[in-house]
Coordinates of C-alpha atoms and ligand atoms in Angstrom, one line a residue:
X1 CA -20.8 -13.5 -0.5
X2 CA -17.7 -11.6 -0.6
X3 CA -14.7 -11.7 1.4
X4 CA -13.3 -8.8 2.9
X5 CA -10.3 -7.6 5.0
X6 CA -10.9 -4.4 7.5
X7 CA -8.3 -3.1 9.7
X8 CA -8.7 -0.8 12.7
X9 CA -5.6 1.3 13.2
X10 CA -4.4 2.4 17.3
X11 CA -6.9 4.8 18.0
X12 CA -9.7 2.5 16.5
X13 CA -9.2 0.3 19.5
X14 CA -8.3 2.8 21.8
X15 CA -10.0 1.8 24.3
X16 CA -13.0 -0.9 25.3
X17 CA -15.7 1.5 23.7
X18 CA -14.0 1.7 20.8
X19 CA -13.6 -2.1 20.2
X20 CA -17.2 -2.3 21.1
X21 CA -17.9 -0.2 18.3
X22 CA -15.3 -2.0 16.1
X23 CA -17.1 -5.0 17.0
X24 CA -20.6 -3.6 16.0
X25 CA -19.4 -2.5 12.7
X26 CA -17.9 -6.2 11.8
X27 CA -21.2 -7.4 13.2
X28 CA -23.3 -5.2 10.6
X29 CA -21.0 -6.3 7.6
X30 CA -21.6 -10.3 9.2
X31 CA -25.4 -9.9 8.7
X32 CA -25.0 -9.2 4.8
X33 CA -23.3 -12.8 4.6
X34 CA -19.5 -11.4 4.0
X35 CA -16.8 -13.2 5.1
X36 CA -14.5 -11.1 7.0
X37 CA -11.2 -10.8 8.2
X38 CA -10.6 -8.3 10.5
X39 CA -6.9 -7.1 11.5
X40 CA -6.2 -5.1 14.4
X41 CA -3.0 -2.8 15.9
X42 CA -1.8 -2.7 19.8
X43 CA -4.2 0.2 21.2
X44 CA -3.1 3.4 20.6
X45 CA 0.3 4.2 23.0
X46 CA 0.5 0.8 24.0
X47 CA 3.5 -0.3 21.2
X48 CA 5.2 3.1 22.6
X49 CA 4.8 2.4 26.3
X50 CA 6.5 -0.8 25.4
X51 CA 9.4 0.6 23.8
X52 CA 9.4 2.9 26.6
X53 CA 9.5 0.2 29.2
X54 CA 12.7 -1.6 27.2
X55 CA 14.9 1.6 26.6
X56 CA 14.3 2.7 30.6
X57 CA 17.1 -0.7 31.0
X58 CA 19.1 0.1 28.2
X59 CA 19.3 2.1 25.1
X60 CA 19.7 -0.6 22.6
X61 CA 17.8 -3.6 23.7
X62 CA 18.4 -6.8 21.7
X63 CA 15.8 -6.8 18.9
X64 CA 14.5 -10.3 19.3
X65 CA 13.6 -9.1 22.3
X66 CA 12.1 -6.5 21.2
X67 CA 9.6 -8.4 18.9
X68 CA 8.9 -10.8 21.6
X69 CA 7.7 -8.0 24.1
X70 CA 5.8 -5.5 20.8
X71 CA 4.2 -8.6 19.8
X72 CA 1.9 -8.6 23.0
X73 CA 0.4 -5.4 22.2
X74 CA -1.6 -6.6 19.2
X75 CA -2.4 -9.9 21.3
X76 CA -3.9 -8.2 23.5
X77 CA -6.5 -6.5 21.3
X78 CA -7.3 -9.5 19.1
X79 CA -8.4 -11.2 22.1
X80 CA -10.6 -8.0 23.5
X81 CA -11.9 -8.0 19.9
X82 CA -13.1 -11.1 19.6
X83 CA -14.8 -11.0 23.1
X84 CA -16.6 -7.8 22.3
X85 CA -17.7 -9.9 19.3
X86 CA -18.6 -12.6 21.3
X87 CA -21.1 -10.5 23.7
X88 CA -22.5 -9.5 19.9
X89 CA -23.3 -13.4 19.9
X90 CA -21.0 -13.2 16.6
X91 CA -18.6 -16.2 16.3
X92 CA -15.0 -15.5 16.4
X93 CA -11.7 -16.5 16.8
X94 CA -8.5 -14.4 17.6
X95 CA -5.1 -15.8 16.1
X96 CA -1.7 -13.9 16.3
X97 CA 0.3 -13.4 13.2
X98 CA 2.4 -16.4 13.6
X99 CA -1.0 -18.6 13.8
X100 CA -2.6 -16.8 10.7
X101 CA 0.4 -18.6 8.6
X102 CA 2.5 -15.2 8.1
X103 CA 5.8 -15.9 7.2
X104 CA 8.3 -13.9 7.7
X105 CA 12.5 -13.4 7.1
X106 CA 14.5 -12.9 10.3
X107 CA 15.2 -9.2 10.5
X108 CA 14.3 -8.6 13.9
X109 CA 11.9 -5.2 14.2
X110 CA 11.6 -5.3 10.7
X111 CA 10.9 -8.4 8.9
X112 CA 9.5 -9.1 5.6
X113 CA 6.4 -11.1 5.0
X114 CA 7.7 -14.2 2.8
X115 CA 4.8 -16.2 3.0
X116 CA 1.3 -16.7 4.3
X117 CA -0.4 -19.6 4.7
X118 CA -3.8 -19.2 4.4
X119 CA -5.2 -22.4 5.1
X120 CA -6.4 -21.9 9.1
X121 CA -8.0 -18.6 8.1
X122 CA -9.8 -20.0 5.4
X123 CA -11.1 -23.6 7.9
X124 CA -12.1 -21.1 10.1
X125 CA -14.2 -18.4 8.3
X126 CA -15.4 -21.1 6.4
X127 CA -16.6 -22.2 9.6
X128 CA -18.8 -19.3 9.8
X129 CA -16.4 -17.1 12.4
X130 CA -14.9 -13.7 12.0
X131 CA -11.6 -13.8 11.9
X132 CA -9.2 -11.3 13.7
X133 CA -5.5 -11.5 12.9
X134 CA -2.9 -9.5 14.9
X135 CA -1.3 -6.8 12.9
X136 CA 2.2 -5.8 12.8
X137 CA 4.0 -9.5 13.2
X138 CA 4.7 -12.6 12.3
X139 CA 7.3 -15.8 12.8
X140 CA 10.0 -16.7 10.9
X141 CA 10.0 -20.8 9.5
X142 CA 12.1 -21.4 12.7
X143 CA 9.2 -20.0 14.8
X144 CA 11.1 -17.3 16.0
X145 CA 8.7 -14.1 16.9
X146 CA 9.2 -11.2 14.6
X147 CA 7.5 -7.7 13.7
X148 CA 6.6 -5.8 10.7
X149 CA 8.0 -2.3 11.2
X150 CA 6.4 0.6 13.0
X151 CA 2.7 0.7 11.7
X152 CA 3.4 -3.0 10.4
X153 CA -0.6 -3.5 10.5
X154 CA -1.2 -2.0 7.4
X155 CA 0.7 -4.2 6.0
X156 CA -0.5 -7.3 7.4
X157 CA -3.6 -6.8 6.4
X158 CA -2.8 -6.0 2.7
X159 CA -0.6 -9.0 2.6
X160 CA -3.8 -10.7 4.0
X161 CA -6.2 -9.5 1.3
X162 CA -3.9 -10.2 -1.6
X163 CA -2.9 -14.2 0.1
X164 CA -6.6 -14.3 0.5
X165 CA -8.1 -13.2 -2.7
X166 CA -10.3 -10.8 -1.1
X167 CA -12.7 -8.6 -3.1
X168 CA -12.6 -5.8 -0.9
X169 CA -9.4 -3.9 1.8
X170 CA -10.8 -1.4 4.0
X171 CA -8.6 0.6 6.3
X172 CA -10.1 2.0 9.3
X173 CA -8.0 4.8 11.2
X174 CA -8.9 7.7 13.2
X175 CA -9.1 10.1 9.9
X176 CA -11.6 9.7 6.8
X177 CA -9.5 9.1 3.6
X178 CA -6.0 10.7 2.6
X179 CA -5.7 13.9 2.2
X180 CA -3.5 16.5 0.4
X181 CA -1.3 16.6 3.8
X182 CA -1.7 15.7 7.2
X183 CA -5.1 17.6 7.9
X184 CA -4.0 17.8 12.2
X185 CA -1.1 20.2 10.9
X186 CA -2.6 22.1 7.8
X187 CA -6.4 22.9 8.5
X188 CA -6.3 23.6 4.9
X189 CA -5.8 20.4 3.9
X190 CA -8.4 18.1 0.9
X191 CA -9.7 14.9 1.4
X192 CA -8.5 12.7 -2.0
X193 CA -11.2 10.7 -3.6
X194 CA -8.4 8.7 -5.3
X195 CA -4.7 8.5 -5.1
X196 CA -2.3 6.6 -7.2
X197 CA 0.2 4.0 -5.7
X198 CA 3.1 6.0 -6.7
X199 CA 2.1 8.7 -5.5
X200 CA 0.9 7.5 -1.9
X201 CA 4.5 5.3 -1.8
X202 CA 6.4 9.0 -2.1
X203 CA 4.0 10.4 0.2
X204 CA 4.8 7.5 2.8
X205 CA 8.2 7.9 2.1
X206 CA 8.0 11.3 2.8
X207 CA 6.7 11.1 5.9
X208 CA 3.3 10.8 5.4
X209 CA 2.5 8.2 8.0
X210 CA -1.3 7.9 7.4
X211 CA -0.1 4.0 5.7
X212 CA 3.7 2.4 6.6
X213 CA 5.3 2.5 3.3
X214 CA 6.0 -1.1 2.9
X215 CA 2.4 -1.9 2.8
X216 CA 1.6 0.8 -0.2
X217 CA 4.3 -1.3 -2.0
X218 CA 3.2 -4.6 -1.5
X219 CA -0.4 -3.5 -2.7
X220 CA 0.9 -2.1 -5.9
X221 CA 3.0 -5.3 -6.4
X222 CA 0.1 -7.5 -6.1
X223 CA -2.4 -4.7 -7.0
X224 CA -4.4 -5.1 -4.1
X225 CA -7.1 -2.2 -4.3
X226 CA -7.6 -0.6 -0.9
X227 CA -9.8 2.1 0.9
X228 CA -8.7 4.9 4.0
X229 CA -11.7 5.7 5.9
X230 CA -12.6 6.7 9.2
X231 CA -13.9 4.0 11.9
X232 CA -15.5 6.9 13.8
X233 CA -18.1 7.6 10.6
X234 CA -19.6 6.3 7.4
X235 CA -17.9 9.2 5.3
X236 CA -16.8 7.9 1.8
X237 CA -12.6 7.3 2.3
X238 CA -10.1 7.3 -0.5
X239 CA -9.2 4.5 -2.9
X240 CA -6.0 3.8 -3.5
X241 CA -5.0 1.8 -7.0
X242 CA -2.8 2.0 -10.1
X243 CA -2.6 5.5 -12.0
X244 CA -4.8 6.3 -14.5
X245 CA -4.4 9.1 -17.2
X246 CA -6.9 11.5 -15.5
X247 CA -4.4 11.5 -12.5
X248 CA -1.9 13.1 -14.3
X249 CA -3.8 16.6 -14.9
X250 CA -3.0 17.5 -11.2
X251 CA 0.6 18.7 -10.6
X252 CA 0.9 18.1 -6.9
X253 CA -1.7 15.7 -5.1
X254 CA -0.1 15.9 -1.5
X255 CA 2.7 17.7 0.6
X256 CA 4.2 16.1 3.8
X257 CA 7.0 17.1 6.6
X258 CA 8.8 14.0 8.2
X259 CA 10.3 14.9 11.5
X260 CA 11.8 11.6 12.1
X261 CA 14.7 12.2 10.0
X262 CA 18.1 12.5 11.5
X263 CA 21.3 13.8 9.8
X264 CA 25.3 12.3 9.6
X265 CA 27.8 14.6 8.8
X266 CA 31.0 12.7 7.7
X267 CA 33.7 15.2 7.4
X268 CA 37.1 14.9 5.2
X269 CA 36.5 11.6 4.1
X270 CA 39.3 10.6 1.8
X271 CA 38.0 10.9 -1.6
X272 CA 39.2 7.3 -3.0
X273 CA 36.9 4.6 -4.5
X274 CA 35.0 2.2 -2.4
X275 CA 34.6 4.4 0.8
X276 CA 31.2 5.1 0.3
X277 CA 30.8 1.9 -0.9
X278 CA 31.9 0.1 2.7
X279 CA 30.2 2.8 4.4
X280 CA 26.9 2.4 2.9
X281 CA 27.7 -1.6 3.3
X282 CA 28.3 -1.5 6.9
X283 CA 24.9 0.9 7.3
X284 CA 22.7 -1.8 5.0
X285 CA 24.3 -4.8 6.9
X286 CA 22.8 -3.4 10.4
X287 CA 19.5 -3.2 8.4
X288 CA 19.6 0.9 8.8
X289 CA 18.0 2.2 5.8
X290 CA 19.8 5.5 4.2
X291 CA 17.2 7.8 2.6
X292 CA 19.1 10.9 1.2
X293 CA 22.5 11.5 0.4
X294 CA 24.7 13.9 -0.4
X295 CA 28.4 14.5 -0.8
X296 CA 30.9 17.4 -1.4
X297 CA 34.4 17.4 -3.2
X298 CA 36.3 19.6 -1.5
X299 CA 40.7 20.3 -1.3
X300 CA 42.6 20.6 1.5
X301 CA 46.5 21.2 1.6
X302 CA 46.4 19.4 -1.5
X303 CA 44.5 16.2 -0.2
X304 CA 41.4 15.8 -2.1
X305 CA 38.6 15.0 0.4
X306 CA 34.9 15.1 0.7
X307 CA 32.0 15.3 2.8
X308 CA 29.1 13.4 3.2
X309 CA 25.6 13.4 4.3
X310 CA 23.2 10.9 4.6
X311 CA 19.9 10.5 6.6
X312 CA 18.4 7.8 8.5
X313 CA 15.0 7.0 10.4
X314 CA 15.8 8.6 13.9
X315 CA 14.9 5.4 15.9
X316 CA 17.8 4.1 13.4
X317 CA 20.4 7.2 14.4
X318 CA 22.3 5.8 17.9
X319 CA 22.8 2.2 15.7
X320 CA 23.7 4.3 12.9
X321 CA 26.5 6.2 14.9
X322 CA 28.0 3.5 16.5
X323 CA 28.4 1.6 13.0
X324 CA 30.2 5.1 11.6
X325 CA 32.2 5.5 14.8
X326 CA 33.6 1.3 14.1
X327 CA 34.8 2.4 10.3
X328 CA 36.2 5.5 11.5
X329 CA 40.1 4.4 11.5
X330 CA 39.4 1.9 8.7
X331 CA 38.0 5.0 6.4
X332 CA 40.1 7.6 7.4
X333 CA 37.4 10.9 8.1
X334 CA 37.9 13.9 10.4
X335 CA 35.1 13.8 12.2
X336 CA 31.3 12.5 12.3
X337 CA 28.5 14.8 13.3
X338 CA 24.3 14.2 13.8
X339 CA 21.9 16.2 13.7
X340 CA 18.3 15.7 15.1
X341 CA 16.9 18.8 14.2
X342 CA 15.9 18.3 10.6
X343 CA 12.8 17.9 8.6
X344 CA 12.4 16.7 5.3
X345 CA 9.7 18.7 3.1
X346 CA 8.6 16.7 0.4
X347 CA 5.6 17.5 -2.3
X348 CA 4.5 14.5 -4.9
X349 CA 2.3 14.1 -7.8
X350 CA 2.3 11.7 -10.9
X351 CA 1.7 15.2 -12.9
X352 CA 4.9 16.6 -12.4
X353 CA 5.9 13.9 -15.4
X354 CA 4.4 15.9 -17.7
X355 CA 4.8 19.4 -16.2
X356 CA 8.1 21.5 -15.6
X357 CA 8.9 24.4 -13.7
X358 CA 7.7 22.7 -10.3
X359 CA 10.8 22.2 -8.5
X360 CA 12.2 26.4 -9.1
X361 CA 8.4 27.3 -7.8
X362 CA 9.0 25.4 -4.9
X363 CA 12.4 26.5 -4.4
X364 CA 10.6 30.2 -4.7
X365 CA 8.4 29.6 -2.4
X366 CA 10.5 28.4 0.4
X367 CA 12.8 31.1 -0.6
X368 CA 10.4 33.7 -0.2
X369 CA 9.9 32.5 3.4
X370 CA 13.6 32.9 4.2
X371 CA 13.7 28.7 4.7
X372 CA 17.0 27.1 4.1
X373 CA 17.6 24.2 1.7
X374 CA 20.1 21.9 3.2
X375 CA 20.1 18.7 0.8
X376 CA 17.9 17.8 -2.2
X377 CA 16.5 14.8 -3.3
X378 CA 14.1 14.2 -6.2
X379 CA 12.4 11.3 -7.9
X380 CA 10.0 11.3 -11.4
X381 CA 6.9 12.6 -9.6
X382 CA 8.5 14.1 -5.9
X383 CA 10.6 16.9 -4.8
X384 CA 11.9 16.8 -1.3
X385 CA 14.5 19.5 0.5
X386 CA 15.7 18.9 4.0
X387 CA 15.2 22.2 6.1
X388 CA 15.6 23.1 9.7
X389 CA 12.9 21.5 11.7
X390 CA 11.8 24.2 13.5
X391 CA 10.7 25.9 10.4
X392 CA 8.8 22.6 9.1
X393 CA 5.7 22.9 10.0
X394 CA 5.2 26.7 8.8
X395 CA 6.8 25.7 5.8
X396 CA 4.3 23.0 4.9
X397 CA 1.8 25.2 5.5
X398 CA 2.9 27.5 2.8
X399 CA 4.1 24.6 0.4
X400 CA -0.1 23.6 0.9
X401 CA -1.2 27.3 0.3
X402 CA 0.8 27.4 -2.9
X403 CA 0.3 24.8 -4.4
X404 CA -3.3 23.0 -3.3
X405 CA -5.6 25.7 -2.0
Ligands
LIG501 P1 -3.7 4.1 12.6 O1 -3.4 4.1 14.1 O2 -5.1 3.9 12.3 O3 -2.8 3.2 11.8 P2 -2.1 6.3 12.0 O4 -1.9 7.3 13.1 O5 -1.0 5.4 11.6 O6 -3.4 5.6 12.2 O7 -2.4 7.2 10.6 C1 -3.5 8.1 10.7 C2 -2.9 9.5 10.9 O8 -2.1 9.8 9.7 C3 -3.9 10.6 10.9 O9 -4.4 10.8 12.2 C4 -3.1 11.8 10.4 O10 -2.7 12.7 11.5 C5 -1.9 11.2 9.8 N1 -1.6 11.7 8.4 C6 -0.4 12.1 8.0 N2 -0.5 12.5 6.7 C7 -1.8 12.3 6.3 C8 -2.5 12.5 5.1 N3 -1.9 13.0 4.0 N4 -3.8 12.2 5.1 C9 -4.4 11.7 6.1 N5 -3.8 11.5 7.3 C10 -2.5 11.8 7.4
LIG502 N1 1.3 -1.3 17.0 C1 2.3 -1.1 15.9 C2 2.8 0.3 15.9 O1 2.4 1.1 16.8 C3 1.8 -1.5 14.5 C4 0.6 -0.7 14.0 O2 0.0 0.1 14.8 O3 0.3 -0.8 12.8 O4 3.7 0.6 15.2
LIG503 MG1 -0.8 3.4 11.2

C-alpha cells in the first residue's frame, strides 16, 4: 500500500465537472489500496476575483485581511471535493490548512511553512478516508490565518509529501509535464521527460509559473521526488529530482519570459557606504523581495553619485514605492522612477557549467533581432536580460528557435 500526495491545480477544479473527474481519478487510485492525500487550489479565477473584490475598496488592503478572505477560495473546493467523492460512495474528509497541522511564520500573503503536524491526516487516512487538504495556507502557532504565496498549493502539497513520508507527489495541472517554455506562448515548445531541481528553481524564478518557486526549493531540500502531469489525460508527465551527470550534456533545457517584473529607477543617489545597504533593508523589512540589481557610478559637478536599479514582483511595486518615497530625504537621491513595462528573458540549463560561449550567443541572438538589453543578471546554470516587454514574447520565441528546436 503506498501513500501518495496528488494535487489538482485551478483549472483542475474549474468547475463541478472537473472536480467530478478529479474525484473519479482519486477514486481509481483508492481501489488499488493507496492511501491518498489529495490537495486542491481555489478554482481557477476565484483567488483573482478575490483580490479583485479587496483592491475595488482600496489599493493596499491590510494583508491579514487578505489571507483571511484568499483562504476561502481553497475552502470552498475541499469541501466540493470531498462531496463529489462522497456521491463516488468513497470516504472522505476535507480539512483546511490550518486543520492539516501546517504551521506557518506570520508574514501575512507570504508565510513560510514551519511545521506540520501530521498526526490528524495520518488518524484519518488510517481510517480508511481520502484526505483533501486546502492548498495555498496555513495558521501561524497563534492561530492567526495565513497564505503561502501566489500558487502556494504546490507547495503545500510538497511540504505534505515530504512531513508525510509519501512514496509518490503527483501534480495535476492543466498541461502534461514541463516543457522547454511555456508551450501556450511558443508552439514550438518540448515536453521534458526529466528536469533537474536547479534547473526548474531558475526556471520558476524566471518566470516560469508552471510550479511557485518556493515549492521547487523545499522539494530539493527535503528531496522530495515529484511528477507534472496533466489531470485532463494519462500522458506520461515530467519528474523532477536531483541532477544527474546525463543532465549536463544539454546546454539549455528551458527559456521563459516573466512579465510580472517591474522596474525602480533611483537617480543620483549619493555614492556613500551604507545607502544601498538601508535601502535594500527597508525593501526586505516590508517583505518585498528584490530580484535584479544594478547600479551605475556616475560624476556630477564633482559630486560622485550613482544610479540604481532594482526589480520587484509587480504586485510588490506600489508597497515598494511608497517604502523608496519614506527614505527619500534620509538617502539623499534626485528622483525615483518605475517602470511597468519590462520583461525579464531568462534561459537555464545545468550544462552551461561545463560549456562557454552561451551568454555572447544569446546576446547575438537578441541582438540580431534589434532587442535591447537593459540589465543583466546571471547565475552558474542561467542567463537572464531585462528587455522591453512589448518585445518579450517574440524574443522568446527566437531564444526557443535558437537554442531548443
Ligand atoms: P495550476 O493551476 O494547475 O497550478 P498553473 O497555471 O499554475 O497551473 O501552471 C500551469 C501553467 O504553467 C500552464 O498552463 C502553462 O501555461 C504555464 N507554463 C509556464 N511555463 C511552462 C513550462 N515551461 N512548461 C509547462 N507549463 C508552463
Ligand atoms: N489559489 C492560489 C492562487 O491562485 C494558490 C494556488 O492556486 O496554488 O495563487
Ligand atoms: Mg500553479
Amino acid at each position: 500500500m503506498a501513500l501518495i500526495v496528488q494535487k489538482y491545480g485551478g483549472t483542475s477544479v474549474g468547475n463541478t465537472e472537473r472536480i467530478r473527474a478529479v474525484a473519479r481519478r482519486v477514486a481509481r487510485h483508492r481501489e488499488q489500496g493507496d492511501q491518498i492525500v489529495v490537495v486542491v487550489s481555489a478554482m481557477s479565477g476565484v483567488t483573482d476575483g478575490l483580490i479583485k473584490l479587496a483592491k475595488e475598496i482600496t489599493p493596499l488592503p491590510s494583508e491579514r485581511e487578505m489571507d483571511m478572505l484568499l483562504a476561502t477560495g481553497e475552502q470552498q473546493t475541499i469541501a466540493l471535493t470531498a462531496v463529489a467523492l462522497h456521491a463516488l460512495g468513497v470516504d472522505a474528509v476535507s480539512l483546511t490548512g490550518a486543520q492539516a497541522g501546517i504551521v506557518t511564520d506570520g508574514v501575512h500573503t507570504k508565510a513560510k511553512i514551519q511545521n506540520i503536524s501530521p498526526d490528524e491526516v495520518h488518524r484519518l487516512l488510517d481510517g480508511g478516508n481520502v484526505v483533501i487538504v486546502a492548498g495555498f495556507q496555513g495558521r501561524t502557532a497563534e492561530g492567526q490565518i495565513t497564505t503561502l504565496g501566489r500558487g502556494g498549493s504546490d507547495l503545500t502539497a510538497i511540504a505534505l509529501a515530504a512531513a508525510l513520508k509519501a512514496d509518490l507527489c503527483q501534480i495535476y495541472t492543466d498541461v502534461d509535464g514541463i516543457y522547454t517554455t511555456d508551450p501556450r506562448i511558443v508552439p514550438g515548445a518540448r515536453k521534458l521527460p526529466e528536469i533537474a531541481y536547479d534547473e526548474l528553481l531558475e526556471l520558476a524564478g524566471a518566470g516560469a509559473k508552471v510550479m511557485q518557486l518556493r515549492s521547487v526549493e523545499f522539494a530539493k531540500k527535503f528531496n522530495v521526488i515529484f511528477e507534472v502531469r496533466s489531470s485532463l489525460n494519462e500522458a506520461p508527465g515530467t519528474i523532477v529530482k536531483e541532477e544527474t551527470t546525463s543532465m549536463e550534456d544539454v546546454v539549455v533545457r528551458g527559456v521563459s519570459l516573466d512579465k510580472n517584473q517591474a522596474k525602480i529607477t533611483l537617480f543620483g543617489v549619493p555614492d556613500q557606504p551604507g545607502r544601498a545597504a538601508r535601502i535594500f533593508r527597508a525593501l526586505a523589512d516590508g517583505a518585498i523581495n528584490v530580484d535584479m540589481i544594478v547600479q551605475n557610478a556616475s560624476h556630477e559637478g564633482g559630486q560622485r553619485s550613482t544610479d540604481l536599479s532594482f526589480t520587484v514582483d509587480k504586485p510588490d511595486l506600489l508597497k515598494a514605492s511608497r517604502v523608496i518615497e519614506e527614505l527619500k530625504a534620509e538617502i539623499g537621491f534626485k528622483e525615483a522612477v518605475s517602470d511597468e513595462g519590462i520583461g525579464k528573458l531568462s534561459i537555464v540549463g545545468v550544462g552551461m557549467r561545463s560549456h562557454s560561449g552561451v551568454a555572447a550567443r544569446m546576446f547575438d541572438v537578441l541582438a540580431h533581432e534589434g532587442v535591447n538589453i537593459g540589465m543583466i543578471s546571471t547565475s552558474e546554470i542561467k542567463i537572464s536580460v531585462v528587455i522591453d516587454l512589448a518585445k518579450g514574447e517574440h524574443a522568446l520565441r527566437t531564444l526557443h528557435r535558437a537554442f531548443l528546436e
